[in-house]
mmCIF file of C-alpha atoms and ligand atoms in Angstrom:
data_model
loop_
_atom_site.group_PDB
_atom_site.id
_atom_site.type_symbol
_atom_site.label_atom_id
_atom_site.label_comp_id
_atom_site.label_asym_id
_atom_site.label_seq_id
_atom_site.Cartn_x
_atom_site.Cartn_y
_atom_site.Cartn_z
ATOM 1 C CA UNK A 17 99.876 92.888 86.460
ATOM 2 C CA UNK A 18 96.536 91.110 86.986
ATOM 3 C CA UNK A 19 96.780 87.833 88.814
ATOM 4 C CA UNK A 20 96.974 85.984 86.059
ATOM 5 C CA UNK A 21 93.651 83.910 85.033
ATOM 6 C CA UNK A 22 93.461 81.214 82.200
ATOM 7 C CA UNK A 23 92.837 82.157 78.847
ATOM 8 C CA UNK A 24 88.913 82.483 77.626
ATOM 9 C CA UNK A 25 87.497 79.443 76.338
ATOM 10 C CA UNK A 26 86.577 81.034 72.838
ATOM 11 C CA UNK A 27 86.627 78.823 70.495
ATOM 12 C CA UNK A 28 89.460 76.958 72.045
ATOM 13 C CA UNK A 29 89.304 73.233 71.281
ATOM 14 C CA UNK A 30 91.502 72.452 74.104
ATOM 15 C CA UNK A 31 90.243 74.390 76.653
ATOM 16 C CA UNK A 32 89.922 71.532 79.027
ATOM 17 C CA UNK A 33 93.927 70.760 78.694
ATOM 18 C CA UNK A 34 94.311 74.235 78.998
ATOM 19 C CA UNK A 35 92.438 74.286 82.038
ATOM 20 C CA UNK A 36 94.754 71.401 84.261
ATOM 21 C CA UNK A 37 97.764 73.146 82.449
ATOM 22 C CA UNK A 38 97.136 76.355 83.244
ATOM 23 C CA UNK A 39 96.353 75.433 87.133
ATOM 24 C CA UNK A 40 99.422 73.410 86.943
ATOM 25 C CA UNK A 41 101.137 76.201 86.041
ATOM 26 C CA UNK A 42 99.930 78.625 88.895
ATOM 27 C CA UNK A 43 100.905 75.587 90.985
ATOM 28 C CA UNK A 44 104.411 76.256 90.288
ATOM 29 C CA UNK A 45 104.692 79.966 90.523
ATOM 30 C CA UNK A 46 102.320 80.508 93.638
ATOM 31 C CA UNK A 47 103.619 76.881 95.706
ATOM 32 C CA UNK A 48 106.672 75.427 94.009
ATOM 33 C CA UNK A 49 108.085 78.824 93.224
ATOM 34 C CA UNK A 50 109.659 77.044 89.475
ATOM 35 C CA UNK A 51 109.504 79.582 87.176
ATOM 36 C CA UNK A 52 110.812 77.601 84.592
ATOM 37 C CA UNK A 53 108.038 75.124 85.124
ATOM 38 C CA UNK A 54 105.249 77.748 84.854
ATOM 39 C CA UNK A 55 106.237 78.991 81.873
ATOM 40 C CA UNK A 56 106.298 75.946 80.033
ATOM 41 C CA UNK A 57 102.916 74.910 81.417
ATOM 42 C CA UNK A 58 102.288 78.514 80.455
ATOM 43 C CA UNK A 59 103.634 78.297 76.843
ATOM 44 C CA UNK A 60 102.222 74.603 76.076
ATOM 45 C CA UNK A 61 98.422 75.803 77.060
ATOM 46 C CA UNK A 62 98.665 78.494 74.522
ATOM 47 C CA UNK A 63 99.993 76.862 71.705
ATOM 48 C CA UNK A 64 97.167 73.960 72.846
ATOM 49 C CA UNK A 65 94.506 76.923 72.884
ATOM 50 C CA UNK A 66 95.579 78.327 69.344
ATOM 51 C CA UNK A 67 94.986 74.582 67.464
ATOM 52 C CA UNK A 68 92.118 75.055 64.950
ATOM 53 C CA UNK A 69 91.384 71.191 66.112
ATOM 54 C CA UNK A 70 90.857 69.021 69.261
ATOM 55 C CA UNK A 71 94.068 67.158 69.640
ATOM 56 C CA UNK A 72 93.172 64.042 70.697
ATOM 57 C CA UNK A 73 96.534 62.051 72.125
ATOM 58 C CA UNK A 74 99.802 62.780 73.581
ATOM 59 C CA UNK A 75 101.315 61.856 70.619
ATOM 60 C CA UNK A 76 99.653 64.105 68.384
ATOM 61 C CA UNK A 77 100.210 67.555 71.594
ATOM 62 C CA UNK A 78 103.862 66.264 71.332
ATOM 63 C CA UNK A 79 104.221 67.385 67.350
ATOM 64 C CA UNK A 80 103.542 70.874 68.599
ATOM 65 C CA UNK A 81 105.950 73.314 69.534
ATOM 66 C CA UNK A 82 106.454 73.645 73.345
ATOM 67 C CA UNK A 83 104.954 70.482 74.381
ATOM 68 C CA UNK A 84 107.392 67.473 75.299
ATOM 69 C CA UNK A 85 107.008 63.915 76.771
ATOM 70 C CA UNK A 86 106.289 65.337 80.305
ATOM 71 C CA UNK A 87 102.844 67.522 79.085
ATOM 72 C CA UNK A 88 101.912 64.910 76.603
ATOM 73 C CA UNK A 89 101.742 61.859 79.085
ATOM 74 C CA UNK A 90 99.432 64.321 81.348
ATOM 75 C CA UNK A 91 96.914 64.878 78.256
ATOM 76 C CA UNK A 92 96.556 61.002 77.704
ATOM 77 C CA UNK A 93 96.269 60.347 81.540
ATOM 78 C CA UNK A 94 93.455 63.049 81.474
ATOM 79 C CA UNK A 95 92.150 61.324 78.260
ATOM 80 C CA UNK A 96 92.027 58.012 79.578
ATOM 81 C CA UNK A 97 91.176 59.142 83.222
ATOM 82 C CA UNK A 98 89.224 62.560 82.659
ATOM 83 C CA UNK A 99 91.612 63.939 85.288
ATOM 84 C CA UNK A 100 95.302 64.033 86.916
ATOM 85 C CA UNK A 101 96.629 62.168 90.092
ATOM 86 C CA UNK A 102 99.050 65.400 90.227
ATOM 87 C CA UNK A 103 96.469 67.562 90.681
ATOM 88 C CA UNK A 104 94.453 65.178 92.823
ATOM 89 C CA UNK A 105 97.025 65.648 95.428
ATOM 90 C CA UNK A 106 97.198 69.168 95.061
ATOM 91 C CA UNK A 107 93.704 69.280 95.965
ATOM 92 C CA UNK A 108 94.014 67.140 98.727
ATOM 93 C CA UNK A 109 96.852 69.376 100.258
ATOM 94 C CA UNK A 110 95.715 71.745 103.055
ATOM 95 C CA UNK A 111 99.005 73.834 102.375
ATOM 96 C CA UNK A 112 98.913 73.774 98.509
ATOM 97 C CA UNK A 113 95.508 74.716 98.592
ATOM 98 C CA UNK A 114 95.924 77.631 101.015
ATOM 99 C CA UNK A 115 99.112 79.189 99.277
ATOM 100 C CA UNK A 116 96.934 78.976 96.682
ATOM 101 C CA UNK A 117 93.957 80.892 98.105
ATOM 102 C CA UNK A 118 96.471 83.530 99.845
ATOM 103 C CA UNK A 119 98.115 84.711 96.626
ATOM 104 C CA UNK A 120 94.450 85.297 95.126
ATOM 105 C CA UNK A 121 94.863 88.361 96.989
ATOM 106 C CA UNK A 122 95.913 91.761 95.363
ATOM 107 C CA UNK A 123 99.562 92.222 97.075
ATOM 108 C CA UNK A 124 99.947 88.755 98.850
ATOM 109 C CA UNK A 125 102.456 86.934 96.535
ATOM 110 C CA UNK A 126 104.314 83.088 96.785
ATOM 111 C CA UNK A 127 106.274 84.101 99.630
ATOM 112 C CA UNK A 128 104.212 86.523 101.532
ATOM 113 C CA UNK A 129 101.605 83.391 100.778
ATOM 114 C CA UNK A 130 104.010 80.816 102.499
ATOM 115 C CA UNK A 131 104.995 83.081 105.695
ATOM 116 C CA UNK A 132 101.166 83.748 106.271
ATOM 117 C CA UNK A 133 100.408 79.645 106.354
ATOM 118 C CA UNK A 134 103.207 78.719 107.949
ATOM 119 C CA UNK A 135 101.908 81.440 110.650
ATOM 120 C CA UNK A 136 99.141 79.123 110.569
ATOM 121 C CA UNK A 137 96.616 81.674 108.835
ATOM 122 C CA UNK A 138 94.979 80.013 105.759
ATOM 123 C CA UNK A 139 91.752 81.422 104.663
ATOM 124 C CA UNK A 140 90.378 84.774 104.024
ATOM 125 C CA UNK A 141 88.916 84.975 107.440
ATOM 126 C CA UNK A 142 91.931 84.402 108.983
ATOM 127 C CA UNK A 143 93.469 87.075 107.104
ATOM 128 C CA UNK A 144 90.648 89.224 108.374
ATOM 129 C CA UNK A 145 91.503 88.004 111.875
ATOM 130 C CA UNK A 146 95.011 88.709 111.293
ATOM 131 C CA UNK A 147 95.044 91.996 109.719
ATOM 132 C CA UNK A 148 98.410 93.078 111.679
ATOM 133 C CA UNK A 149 100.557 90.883 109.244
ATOM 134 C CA UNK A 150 99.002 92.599 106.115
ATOM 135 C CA UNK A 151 100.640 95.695 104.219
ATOM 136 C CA UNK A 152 98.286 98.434 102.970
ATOM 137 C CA UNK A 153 98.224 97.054 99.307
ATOM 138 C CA UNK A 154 97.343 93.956 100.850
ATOM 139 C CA UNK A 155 94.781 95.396 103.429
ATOM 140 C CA UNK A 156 93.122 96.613 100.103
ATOM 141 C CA UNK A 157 93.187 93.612 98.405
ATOM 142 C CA UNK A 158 91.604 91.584 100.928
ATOM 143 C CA UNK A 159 88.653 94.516 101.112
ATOM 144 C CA UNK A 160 88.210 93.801 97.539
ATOM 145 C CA UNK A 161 89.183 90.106 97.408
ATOM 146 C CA UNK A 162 85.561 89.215 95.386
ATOM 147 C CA UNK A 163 85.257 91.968 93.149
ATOM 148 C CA UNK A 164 88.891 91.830 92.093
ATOM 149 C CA UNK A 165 88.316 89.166 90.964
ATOM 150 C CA UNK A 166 85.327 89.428 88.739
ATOM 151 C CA UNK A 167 86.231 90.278 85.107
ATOM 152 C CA UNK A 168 85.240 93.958 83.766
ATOM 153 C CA UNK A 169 83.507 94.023 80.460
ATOM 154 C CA UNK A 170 84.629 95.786 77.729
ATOM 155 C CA UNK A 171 82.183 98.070 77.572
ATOM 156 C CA UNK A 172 82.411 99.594 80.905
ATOM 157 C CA UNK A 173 86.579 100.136 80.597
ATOM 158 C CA UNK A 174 85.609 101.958 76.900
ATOM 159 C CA UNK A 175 83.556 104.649 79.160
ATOM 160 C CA UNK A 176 86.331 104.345 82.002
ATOM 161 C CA UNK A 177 88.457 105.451 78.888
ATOM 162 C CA UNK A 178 86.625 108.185 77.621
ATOM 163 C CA UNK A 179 86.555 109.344 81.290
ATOM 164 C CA UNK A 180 89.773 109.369 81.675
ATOM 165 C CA UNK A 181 90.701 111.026 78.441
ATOM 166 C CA UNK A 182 88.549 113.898 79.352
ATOM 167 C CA UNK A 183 90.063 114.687 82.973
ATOM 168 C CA UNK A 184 93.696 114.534 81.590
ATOM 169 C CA UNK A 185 93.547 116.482 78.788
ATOM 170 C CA UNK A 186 91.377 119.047 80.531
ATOM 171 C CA UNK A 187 94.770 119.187 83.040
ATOM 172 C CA UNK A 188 96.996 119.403 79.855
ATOM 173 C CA UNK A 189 96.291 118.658 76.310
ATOM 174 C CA UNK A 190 99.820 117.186 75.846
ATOM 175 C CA UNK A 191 99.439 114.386 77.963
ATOM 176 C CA UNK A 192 98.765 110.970 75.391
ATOM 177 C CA UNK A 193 97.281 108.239 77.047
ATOM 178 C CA UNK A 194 96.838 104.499 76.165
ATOM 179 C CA UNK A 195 95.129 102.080 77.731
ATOM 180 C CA UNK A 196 97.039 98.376 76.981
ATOM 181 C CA UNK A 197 96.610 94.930 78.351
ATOM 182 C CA UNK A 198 93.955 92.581 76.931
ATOM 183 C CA UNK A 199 92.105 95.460 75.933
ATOM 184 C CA UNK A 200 94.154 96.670 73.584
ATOM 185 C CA UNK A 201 93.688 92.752 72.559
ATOM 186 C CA UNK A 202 89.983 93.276 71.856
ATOM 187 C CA UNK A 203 88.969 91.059 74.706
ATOM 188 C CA UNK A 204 85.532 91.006 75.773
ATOM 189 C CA UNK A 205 86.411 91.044 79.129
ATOM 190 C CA UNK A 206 89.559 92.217 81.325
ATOM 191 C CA UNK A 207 91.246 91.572 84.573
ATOM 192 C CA UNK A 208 92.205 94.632 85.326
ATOM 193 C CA UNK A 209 92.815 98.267 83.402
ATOM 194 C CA UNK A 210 96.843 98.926 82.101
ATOM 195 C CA UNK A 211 96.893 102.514 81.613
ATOM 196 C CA UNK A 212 100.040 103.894 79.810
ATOM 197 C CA UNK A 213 100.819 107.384 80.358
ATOM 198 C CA UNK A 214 103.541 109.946 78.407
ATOM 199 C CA UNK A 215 103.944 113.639 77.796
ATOM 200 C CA UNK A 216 106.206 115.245 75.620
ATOM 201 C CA UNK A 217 108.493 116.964 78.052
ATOM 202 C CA UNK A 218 109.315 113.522 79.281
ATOM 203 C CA UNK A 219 112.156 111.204 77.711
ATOM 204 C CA UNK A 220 115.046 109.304 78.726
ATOM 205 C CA UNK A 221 117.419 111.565 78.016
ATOM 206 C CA UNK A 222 115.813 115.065 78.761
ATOM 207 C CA UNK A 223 117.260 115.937 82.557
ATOM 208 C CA UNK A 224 114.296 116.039 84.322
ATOM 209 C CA UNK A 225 114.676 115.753 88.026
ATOM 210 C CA UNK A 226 112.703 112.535 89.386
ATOM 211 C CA UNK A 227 110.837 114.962 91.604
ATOM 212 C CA UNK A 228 109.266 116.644 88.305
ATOM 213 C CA UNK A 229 109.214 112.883 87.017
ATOM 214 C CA UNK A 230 106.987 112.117 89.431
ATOM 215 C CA UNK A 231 105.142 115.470 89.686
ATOM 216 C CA UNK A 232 103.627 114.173 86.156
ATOM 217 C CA UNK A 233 102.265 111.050 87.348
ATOM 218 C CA UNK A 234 101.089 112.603 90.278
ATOM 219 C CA UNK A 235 99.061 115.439 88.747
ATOM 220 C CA UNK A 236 97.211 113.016 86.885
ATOM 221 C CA UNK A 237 96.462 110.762 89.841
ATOM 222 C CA UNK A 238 95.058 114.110 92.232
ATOM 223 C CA UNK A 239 92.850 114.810 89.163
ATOM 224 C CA UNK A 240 91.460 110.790 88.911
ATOM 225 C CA UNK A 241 91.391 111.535 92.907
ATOM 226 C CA UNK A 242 89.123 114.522 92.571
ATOM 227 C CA UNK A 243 86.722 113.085 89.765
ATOM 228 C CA UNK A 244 85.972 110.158 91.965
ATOM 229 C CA UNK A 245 87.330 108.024 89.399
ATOM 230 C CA UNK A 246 90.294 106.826 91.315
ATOM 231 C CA UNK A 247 89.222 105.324 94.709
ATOM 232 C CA UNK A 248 92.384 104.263 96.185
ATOM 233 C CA UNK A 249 95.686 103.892 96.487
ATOM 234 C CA UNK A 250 97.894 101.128 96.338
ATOM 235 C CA UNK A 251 101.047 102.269 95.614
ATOM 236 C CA UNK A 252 102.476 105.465 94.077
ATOM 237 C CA UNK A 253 106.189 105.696 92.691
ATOM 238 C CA UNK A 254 107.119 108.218 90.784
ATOM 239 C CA UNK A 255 106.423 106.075 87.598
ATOM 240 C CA UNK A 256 103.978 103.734 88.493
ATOM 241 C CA UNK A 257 100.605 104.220 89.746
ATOM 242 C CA UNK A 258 98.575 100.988 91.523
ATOM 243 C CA UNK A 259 95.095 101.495 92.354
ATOM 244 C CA UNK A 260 91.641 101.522 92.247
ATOM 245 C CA UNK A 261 88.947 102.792 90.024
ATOM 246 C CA UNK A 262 85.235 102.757 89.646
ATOM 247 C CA UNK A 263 83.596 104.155 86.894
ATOM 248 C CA UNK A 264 80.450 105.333 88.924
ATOM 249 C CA UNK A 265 80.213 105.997 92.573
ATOM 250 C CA UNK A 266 78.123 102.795 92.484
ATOM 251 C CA UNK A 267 80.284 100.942 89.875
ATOM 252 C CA UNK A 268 82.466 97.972 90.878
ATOM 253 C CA UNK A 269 85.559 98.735 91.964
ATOM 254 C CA UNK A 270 88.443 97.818 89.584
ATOM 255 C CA UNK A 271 92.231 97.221 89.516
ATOM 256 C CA UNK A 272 93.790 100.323 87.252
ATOM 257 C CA UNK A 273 97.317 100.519 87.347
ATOM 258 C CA UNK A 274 98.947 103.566 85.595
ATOM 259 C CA UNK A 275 102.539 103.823 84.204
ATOM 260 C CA UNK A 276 104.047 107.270 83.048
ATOM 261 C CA UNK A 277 106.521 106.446 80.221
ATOM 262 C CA UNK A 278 109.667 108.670 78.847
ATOM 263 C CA UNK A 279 108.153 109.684 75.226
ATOM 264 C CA UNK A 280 110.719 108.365 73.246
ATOM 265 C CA UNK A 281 110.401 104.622 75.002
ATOM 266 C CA UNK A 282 106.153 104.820 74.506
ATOM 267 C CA UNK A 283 106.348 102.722 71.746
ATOM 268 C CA UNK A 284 108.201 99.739 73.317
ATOM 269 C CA UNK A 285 106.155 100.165 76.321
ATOM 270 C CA UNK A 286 103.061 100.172 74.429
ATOM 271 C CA UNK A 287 103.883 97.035 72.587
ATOM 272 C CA UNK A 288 105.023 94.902 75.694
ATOM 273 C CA UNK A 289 102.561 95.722 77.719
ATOM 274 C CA UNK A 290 99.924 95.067 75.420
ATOM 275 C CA UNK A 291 101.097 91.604 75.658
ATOM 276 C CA UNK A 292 100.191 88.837 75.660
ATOM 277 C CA UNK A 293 103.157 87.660 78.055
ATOM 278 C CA UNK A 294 103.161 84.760 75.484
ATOM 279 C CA UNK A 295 102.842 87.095 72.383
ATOM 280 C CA UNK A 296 105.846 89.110 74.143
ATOM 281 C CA UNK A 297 108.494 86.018 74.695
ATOM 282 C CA UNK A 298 107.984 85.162 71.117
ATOM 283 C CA UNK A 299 108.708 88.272 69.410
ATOM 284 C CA UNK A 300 111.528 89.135 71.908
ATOM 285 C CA UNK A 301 113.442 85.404 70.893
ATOM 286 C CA UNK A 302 112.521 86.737 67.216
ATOM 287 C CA UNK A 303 114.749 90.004 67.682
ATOM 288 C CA UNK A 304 117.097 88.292 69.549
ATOM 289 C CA UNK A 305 117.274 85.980 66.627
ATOM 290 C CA UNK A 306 117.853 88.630 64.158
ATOM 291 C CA UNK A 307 120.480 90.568 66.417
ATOM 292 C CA UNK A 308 118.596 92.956 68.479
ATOM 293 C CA UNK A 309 117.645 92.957 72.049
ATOM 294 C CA UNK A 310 113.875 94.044 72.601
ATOM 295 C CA UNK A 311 112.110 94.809 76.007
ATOM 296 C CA UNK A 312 109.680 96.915 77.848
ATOM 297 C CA UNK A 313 111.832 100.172 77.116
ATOM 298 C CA UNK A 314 113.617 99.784 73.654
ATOM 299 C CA UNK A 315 114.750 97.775 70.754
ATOM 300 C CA UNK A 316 118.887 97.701 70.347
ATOM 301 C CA UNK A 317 121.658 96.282 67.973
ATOM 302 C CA UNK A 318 123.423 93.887 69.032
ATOM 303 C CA UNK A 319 127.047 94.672 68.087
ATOM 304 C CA UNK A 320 130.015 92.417 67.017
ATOM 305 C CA UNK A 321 131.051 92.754 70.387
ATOM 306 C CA UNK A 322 127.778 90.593 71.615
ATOM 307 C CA UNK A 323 126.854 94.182 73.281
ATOM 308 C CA UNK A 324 123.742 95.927 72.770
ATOM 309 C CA UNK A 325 124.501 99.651 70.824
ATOM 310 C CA UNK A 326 122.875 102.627 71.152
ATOM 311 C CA UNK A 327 118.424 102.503 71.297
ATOM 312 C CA UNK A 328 117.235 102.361 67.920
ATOM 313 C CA UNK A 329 114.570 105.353 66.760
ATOM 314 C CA UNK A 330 110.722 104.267 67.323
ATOM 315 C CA UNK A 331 107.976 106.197 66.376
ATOM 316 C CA UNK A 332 105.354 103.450 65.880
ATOM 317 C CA UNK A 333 105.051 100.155 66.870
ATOM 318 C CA UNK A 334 105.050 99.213 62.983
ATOM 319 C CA UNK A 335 108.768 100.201 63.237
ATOM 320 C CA UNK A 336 109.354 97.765 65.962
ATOM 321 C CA UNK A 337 108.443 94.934 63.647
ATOM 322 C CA UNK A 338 110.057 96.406 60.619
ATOM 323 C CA UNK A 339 113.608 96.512 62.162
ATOM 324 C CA UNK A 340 113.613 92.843 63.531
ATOM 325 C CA UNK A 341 111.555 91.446 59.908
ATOM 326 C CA UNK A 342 108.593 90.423 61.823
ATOM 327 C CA UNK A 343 105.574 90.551 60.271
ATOM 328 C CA UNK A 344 103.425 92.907 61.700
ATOM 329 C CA UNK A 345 100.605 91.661 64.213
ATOM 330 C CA UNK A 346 97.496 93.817 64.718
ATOM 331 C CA UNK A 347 96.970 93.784 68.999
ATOM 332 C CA UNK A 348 94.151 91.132 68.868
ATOM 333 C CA UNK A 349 96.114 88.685 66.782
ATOM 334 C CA UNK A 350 98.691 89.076 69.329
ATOM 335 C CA UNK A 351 96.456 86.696 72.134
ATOM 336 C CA UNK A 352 98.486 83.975 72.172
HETATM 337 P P1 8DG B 26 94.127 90.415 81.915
HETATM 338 O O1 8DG B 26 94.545 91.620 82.695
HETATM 339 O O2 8DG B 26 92.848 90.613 81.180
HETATM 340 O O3 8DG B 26 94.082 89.189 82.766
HETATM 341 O O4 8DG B 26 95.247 90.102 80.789
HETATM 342 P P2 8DG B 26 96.511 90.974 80.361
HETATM 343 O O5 8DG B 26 96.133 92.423 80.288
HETATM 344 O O6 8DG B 26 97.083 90.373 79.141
HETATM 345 O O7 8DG B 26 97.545 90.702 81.522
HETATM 346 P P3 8DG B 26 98.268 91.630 82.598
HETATM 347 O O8 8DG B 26 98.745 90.716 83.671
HETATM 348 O O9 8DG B 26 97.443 92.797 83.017
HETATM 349 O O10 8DG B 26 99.582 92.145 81.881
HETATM 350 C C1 8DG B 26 99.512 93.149 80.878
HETATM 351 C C2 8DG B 26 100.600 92.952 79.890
HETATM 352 O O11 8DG B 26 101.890 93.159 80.465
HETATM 353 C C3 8DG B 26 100.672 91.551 79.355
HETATM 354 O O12 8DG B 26 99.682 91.348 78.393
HETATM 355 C C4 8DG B 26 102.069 91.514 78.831
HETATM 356 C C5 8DG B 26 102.867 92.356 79.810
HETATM 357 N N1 8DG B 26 103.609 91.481 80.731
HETATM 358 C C6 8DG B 26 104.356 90.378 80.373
HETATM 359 N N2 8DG B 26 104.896 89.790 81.483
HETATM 360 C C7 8DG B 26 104.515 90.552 82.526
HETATM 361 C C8 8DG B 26 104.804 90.483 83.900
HETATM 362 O O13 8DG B 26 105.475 89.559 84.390
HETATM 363 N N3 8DG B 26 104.319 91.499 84.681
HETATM 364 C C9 8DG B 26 103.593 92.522 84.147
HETATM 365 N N4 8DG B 26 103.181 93.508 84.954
HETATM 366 N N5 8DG B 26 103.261 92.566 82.852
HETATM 367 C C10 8DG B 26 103.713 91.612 82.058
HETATM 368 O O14 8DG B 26 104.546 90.027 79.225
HETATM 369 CA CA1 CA B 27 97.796 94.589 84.612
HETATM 370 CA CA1 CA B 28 95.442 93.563 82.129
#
């Protein structure tokens, strides 16, 4: 996944709450390590970002779903203040700040983060200086650390698209390819490029050996390789591809990660990693509301016994939603 980066400001009437909640929230995952905490900072600055108004107290944030006393004494302290002691002292710690900072880097996560500044090494020159204590994945992030950052429009992943298309089908016709994320969304803009790969002689059940498993992914990644589309290599499983991709040779180089899926579980895969994360969590309390378990790789009954039965057919995402009665969602009205 793409470090993850606050929601645009689009017509967001709270994008300034959304703002201290959503660094609050990175706060927890990247320094506190609360989980629990991030996703409720996480949850309460999308339901702020989706209000067709400017909420203007605590009191009024606190009639909304997901926001409780805590998050609605911040927003009048930043109403009455125009900012938070909380985050204040964030700022003003040198170890906050560089956990922070560290886990901006492709690879580096919370606890990598921590060992590196407890080490002593806090900025991205001392990384540089320090390149010993860095993994390959890493090594590349840090090469890239600016441009990884930078958002790709949506115009240049379209063409990275049609590229990609043409190389793979010119290896073999059967291979379907989708391309997920917030551009599946209809952003404007992405953090990085989710590629979701399947072909037909691939499913869960079919007994292929995980050496012709991965023989799939790989073909595909030798013929990105040899187009000059794919620059480098981050990782390669025999599912999952991380890399890096530029469109031209003097393009910017991007974060493409590519995931070869068993055919039958493309639909499931499609719709969760389409996202949002936010989007997802809803629809999977939803099924688990109506009796079904949902996630990345299929949708199952949940039987008297309180255990999950056998996967359920899927041959569009439309079926998804029909099983579990949700109302079906078009991919950009799923950015919540
Ligand atoms: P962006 O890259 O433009 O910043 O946004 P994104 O495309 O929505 O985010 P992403 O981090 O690339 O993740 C892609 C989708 O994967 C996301 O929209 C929903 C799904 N997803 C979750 N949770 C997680 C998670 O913890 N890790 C990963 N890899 N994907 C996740 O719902
Ligand atoms: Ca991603
Ligand atoms: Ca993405």
């Amino acid at each position: 996944m793409s470090k993850r980066k606050a929601p645009s400001s689009d017509g967001n009437h709270n994008s300034d709450f959304c703002d201290f909640l959503i660094e609050l929230a990175d706060f927890e995952k990247n320094v506190s390590r609360n989980i629990h905490k991030y996703n409720a900072y996480r949850k309460a600055a999308s339901v702020l970002a989706t209000q067709p108004k400017r909420i203007e107290s605590g009191d009024e944030a606190k009639k909304l779903p997901g926001i409780g006393d805590k998050i609605a004494k911040k927003i009048d302290e930043y109403l009455q203040t125009g900012k938070l002691r909380k985050l204040d002292n964030i700022h003003n710690d040198d170890t906050s700040t560089a956990i922070s900072l560290l886990t901006r880097v492709s690879g580096i996560g919370p606890a990598k983060a921590k060992e590196l500044v407890d080490q002593g090494i806090k900025s991205i020159s001392d990384l540089n200086a320090n390149k010993s204590k860095l993994s390959h994945h890493q090594l590349i992030g840090l090469k890239y650390f600016e441009e990884f950052e930078l958002s790709i429009p949506r115009s240049e992943i379209e063409q990275v698209e049609l590229k990609l298309k043409k190389e793979i089908s010119a290896l073999d016709s059967q291979y379907v390819l989708t391309i997920c994320g917030s551009y599946r969304r209809g952003k404007t803009s992405s953090g990085d490029i989710d590629v979701l790969l399947t072909h037909p002689s691939y499913t869960s059940t079919t007994l292929i050996s995980k050496s012709e498993k991965g023989t799939l992914l790989k073909k595909v990644v030798n013929v990105l390789q040899a187009a000059d589309i794919v620059t480098e290599t981050l990782s390669l499983g025999d599912t999952k591809f991380m890399g890096v991709c530029k469109l031209t040779k003097n393009s910017k180089a991007r974060r493409l990660d590519i995931r070869c899926i068993p055919h039958d579980q493309y639909h499931c895969a499609i719709l969760y990693f389409t996202g949002s994360d936010v989007f997802n969590k809803t629809m999977r309390k939803h099924a688990n509301e109506k009796g079904f378990i949902l996630n990345e790789y299929c949708l199952r009954p949940i039987g008297s016994t309180g255990l999950p039965g056998e996967p359920l057919p899927v041959a569009s995402e439309e079926d998804i939603f029909d099983y579990i009665d949700f109302p079906f969602k078009t991919p950009s009205q799923r950015n919540m």
